[in-house]
PDB file of C-alpha atoms in Angstrom:
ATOM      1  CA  UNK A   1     -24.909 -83.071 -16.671  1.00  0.00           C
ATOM      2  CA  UNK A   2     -27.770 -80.475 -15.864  1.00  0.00           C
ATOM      3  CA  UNK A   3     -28.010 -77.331 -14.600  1.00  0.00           C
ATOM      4  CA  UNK A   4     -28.937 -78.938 -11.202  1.00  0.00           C
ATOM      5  CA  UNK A   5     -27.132 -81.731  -9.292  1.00  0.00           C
ATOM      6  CA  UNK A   6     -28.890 -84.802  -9.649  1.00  0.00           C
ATOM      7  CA  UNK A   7     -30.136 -85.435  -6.014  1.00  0.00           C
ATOM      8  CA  UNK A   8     -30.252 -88.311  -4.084  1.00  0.00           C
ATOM      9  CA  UNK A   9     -28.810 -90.256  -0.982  1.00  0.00           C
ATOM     10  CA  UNK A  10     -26.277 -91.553  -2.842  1.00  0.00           C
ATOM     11  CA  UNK A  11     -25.313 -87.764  -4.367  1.00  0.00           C
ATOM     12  CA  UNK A  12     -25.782 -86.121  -0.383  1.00  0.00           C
ATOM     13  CA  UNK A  13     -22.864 -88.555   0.871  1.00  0.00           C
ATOM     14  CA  UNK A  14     -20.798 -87.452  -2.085  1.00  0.00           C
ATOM     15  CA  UNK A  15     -21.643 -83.901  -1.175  1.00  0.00           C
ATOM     16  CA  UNK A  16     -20.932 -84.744   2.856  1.00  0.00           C
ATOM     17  CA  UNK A  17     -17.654 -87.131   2.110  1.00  0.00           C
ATOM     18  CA  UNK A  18     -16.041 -84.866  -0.836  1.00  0.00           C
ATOM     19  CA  UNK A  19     -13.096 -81.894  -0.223  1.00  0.00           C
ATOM     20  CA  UNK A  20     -13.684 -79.577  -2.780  1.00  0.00           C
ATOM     21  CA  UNK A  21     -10.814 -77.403  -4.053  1.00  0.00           C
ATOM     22  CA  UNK A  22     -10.950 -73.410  -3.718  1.00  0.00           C
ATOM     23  CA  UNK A  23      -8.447 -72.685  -6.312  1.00  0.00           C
ATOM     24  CA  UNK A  24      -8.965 -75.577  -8.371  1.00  0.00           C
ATOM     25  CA  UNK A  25     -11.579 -77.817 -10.301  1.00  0.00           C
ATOM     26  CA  UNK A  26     -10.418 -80.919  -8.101  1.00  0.00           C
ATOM     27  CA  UNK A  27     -12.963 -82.880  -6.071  1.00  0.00           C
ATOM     28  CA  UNK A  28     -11.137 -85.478  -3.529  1.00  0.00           C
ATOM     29  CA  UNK A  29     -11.369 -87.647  -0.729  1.00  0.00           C
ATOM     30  CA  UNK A  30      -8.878 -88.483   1.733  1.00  0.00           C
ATOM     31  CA  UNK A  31      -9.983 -91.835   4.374  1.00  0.00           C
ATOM     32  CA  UNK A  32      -7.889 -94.512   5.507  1.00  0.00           C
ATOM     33  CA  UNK A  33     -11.049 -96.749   5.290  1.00  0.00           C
ATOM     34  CA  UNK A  34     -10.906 -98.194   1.791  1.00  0.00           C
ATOM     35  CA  UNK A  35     -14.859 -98.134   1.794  1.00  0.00           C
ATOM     36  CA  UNK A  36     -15.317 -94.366   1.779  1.00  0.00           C
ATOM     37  CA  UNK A  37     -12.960 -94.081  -1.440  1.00  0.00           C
ATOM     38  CA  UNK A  38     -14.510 -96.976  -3.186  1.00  0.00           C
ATOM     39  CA  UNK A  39     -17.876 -95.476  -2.338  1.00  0.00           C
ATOM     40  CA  UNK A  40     -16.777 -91.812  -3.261  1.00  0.00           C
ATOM     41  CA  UNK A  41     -15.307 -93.627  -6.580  1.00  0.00           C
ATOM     42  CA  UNK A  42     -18.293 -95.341  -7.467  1.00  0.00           C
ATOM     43  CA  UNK A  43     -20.534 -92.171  -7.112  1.00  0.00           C
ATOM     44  CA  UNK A  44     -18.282 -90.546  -8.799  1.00  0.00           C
ATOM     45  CA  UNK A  45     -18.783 -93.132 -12.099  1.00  0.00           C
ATOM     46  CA  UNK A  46     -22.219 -93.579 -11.793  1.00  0.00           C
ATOM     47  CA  UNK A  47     -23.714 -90.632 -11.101  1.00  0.00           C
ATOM     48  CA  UNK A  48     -21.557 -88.043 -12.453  1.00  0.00           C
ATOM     49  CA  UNK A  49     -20.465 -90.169 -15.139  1.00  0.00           C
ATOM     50  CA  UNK A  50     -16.776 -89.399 -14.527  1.00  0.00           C
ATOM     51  CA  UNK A  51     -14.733 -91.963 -16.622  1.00  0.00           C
ATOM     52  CA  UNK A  52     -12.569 -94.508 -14.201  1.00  0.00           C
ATOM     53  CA  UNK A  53      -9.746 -93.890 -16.296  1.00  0.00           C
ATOM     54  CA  UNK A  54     -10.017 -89.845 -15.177  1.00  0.00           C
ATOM     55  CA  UNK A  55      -9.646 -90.640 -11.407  1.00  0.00           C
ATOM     56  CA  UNK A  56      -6.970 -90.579  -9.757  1.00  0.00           C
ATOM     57  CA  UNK A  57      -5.514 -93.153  -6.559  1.00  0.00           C
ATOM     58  CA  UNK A  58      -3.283 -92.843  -4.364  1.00  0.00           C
ATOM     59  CA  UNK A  59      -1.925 -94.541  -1.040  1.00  0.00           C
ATOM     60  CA  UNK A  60       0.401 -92.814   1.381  1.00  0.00           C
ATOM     61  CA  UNK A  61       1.286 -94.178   5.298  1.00  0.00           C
ATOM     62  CA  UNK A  62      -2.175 -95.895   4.976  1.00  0.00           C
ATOM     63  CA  UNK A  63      -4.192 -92.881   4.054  1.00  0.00           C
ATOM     64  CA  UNK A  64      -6.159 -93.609   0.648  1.00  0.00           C
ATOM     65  CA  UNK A  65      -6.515 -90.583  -1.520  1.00  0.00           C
ATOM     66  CA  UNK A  66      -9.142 -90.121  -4.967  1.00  0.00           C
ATOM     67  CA  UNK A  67      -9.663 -87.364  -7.063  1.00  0.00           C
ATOM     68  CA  UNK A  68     -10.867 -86.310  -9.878  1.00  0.00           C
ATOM     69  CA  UNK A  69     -10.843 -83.006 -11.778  1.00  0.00           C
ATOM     70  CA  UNK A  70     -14.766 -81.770 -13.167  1.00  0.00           C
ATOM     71  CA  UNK A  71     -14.824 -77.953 -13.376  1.00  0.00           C
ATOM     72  CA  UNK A  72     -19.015 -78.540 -13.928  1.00  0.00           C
ATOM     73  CA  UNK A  73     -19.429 -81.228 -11.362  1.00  0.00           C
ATOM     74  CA  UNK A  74     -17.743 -78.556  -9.007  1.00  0.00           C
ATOM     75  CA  UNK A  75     -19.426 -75.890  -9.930  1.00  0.00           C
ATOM     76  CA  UNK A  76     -22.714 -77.669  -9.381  1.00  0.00           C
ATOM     77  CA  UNK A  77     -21.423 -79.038  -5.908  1.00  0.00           C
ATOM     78  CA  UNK A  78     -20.089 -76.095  -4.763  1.00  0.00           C
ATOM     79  CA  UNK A  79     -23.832 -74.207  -5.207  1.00  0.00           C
ATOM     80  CA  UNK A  80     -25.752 -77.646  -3.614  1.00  0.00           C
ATOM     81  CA  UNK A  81     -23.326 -77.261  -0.573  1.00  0.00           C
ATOM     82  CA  UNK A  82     -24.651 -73.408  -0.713  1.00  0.00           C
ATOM     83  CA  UNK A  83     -28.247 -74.738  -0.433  1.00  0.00           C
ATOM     84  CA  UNK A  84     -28.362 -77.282   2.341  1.00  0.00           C
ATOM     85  CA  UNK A  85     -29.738 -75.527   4.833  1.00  0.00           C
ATOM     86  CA  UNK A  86     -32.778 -76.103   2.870  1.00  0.00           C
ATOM     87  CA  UNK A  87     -31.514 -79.434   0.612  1.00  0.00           C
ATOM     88  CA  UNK A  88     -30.741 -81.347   4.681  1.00  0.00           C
ATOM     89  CA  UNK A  89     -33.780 -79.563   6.376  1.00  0.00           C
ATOM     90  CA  UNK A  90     -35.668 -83.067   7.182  1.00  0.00           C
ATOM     91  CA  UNK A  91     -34.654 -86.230   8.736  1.00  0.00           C
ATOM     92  CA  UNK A  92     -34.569 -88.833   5.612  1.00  0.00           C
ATOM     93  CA  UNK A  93     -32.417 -90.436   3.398  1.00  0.00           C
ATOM     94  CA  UNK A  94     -30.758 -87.367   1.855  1.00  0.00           C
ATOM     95  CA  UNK A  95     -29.518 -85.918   5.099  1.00  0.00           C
ATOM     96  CA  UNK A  96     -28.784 -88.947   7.074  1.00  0.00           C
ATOM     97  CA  UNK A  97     -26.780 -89.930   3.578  1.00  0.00           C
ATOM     98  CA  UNK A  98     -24.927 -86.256   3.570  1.00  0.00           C
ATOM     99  CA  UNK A  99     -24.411 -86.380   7.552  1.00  0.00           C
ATOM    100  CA  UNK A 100     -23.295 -90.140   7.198  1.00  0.00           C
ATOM    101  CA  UNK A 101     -20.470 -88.662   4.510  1.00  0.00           C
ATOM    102  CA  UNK A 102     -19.244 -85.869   6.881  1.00  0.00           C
ATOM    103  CA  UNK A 103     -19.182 -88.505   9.870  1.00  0.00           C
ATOM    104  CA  UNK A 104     -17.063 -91.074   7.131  1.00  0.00           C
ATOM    105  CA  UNK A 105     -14.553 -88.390   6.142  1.00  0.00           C
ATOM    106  CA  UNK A 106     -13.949 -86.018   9.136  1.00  0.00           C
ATOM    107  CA  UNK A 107     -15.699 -87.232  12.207  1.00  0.00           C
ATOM    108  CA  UNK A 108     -14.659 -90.560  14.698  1.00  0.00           C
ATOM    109  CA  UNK A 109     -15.585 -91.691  17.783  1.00  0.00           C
ATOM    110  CA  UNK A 110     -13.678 -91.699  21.034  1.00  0.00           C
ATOM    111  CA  UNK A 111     -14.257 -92.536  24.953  1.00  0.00           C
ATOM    112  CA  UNK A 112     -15.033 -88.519  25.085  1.00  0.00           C
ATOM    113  CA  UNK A 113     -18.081 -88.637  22.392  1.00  0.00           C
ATOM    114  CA  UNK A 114     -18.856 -88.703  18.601  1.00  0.00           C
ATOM    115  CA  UNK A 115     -17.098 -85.848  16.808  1.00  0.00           C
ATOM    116  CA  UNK A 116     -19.929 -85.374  13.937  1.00  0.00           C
ATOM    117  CA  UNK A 117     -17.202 -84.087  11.457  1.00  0.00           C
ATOM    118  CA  UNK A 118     -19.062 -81.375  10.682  1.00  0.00           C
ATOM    119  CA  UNK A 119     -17.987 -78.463   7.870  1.00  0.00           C
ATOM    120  CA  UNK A 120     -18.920 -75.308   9.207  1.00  0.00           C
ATOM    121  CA  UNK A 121     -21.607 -74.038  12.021  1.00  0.00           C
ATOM    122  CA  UNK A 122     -24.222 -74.508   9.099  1.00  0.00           C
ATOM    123  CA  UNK A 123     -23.722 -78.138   9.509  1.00  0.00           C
ATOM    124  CA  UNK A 124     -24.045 -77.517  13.580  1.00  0.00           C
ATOM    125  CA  UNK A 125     -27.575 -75.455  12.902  1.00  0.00           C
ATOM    126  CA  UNK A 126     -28.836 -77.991  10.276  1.00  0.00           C
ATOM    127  CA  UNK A 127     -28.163 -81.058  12.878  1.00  0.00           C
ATOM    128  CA  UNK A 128     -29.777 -78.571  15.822  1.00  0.00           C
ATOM    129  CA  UNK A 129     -32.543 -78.392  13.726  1.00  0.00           C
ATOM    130  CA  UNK A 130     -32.515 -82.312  13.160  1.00  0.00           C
ATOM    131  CA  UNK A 131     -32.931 -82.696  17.107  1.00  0.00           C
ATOM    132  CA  UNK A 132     -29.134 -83.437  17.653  1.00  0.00           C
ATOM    133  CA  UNK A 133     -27.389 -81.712  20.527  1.00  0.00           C
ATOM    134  CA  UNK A 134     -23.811 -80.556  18.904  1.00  0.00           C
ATOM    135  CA  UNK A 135     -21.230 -78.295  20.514  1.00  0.00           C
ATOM    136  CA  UNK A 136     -19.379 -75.577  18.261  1.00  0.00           C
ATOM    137  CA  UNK A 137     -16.490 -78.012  18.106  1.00  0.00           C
ATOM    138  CA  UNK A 138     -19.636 -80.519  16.272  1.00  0.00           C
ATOM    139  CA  UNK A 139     -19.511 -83.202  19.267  1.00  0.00           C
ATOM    140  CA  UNK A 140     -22.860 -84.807  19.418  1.00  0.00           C
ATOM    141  CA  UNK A 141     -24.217 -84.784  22.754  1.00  0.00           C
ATOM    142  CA  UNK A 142     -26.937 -87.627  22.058  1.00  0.00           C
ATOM    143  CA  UNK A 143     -24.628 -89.886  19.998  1.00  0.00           C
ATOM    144  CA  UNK A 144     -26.906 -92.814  20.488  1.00  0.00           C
ATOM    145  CA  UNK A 145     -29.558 -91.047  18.234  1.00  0.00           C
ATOM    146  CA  UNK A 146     -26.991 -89.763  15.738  1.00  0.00           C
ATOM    147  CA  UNK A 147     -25.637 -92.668  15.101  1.00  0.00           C
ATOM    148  CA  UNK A 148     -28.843 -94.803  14.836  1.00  0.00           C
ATOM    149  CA  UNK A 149     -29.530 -91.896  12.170  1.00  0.00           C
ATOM    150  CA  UNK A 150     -26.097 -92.382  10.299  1.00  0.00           C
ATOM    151  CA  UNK A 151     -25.856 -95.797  10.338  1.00  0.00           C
ATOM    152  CA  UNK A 152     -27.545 -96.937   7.306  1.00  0.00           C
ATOM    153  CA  UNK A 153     -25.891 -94.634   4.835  1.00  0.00           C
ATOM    154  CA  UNK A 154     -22.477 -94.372   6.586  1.00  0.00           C
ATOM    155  CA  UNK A 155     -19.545 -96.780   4.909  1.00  0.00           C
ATOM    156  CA  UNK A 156     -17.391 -97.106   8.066  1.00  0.00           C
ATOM    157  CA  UNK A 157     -20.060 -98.031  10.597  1.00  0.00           C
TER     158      UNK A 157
END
């Protein structure tokens, strides 16, 4: 692996659908749609080149956990996350991929709205920017159009 992350849609989703430890080198996803962990898993071998045999699956009550530990791969996500104010600045593949991610692992939809899933209020100002209407909570106010954005990348819709 490089000194950079190896961009692309398929590396933004991993950035948008992955938990990454504080304290530790783990990177993880938690879903109980079997779609976003085989996706997350598959990223995680191809582009990262983390051996199958080094990830780790679980299944608890439905919910299906993977992980795997990569102090570098961290390291490297960790700084990308840092830069996405200017990595997710225009509407294409990359941030409708890492949007699409954060929608797969923390977001849903309910009678009330879409609840973008977002991380922080970076994620709030980037989709602003975008031309999506979110509240500080991260509900999308023009769900129609977020969505429609999502869509293609997402695993769950």
């Amino acid at each position: 692996m490089s000194k950079k992350l190896p961009m692309s849609p398929d590396m933004s989703y991993m950035l948008g659908v992955s938990r990454i430890g504080k304290e530790e080198p783990s990177i993880s996803v938690a879903s109980r749609n079997g779609k976003v962990v085989e996706r997350f898993m598959r990223i995680a071998i191809s582009t990262l080149k983390i051996l199958p045999e080094k990830i780790v699956f679980e299944e608890e009550d439905g919910l299906n956990i993977a992980m795997f530990y990569n102090s570098k791969a961290k390291k490297l996500m960790s700084k990308a996350l840092e830069e996405r104010e200017h990595l997710f600045k225009y509407k294409n593949d990359y941030s409708g991929s890492y949007f699409a991610g954060l929608f797969d692992a923390r977001g849903h939809g309910s009678p009330k709205g879409i609840m973008s899933g977002v991380r922080d209020m970076t994620d709030i100002m980037l989709l602003e920017r975008l031309g999506f209407r979110v509240s500080k909570s991260g509900r999308v106010q023009n769900a129609n159009q977020y969505l429609k954005f999502i869509e293609p990348y997402s695993a769950t819709l």
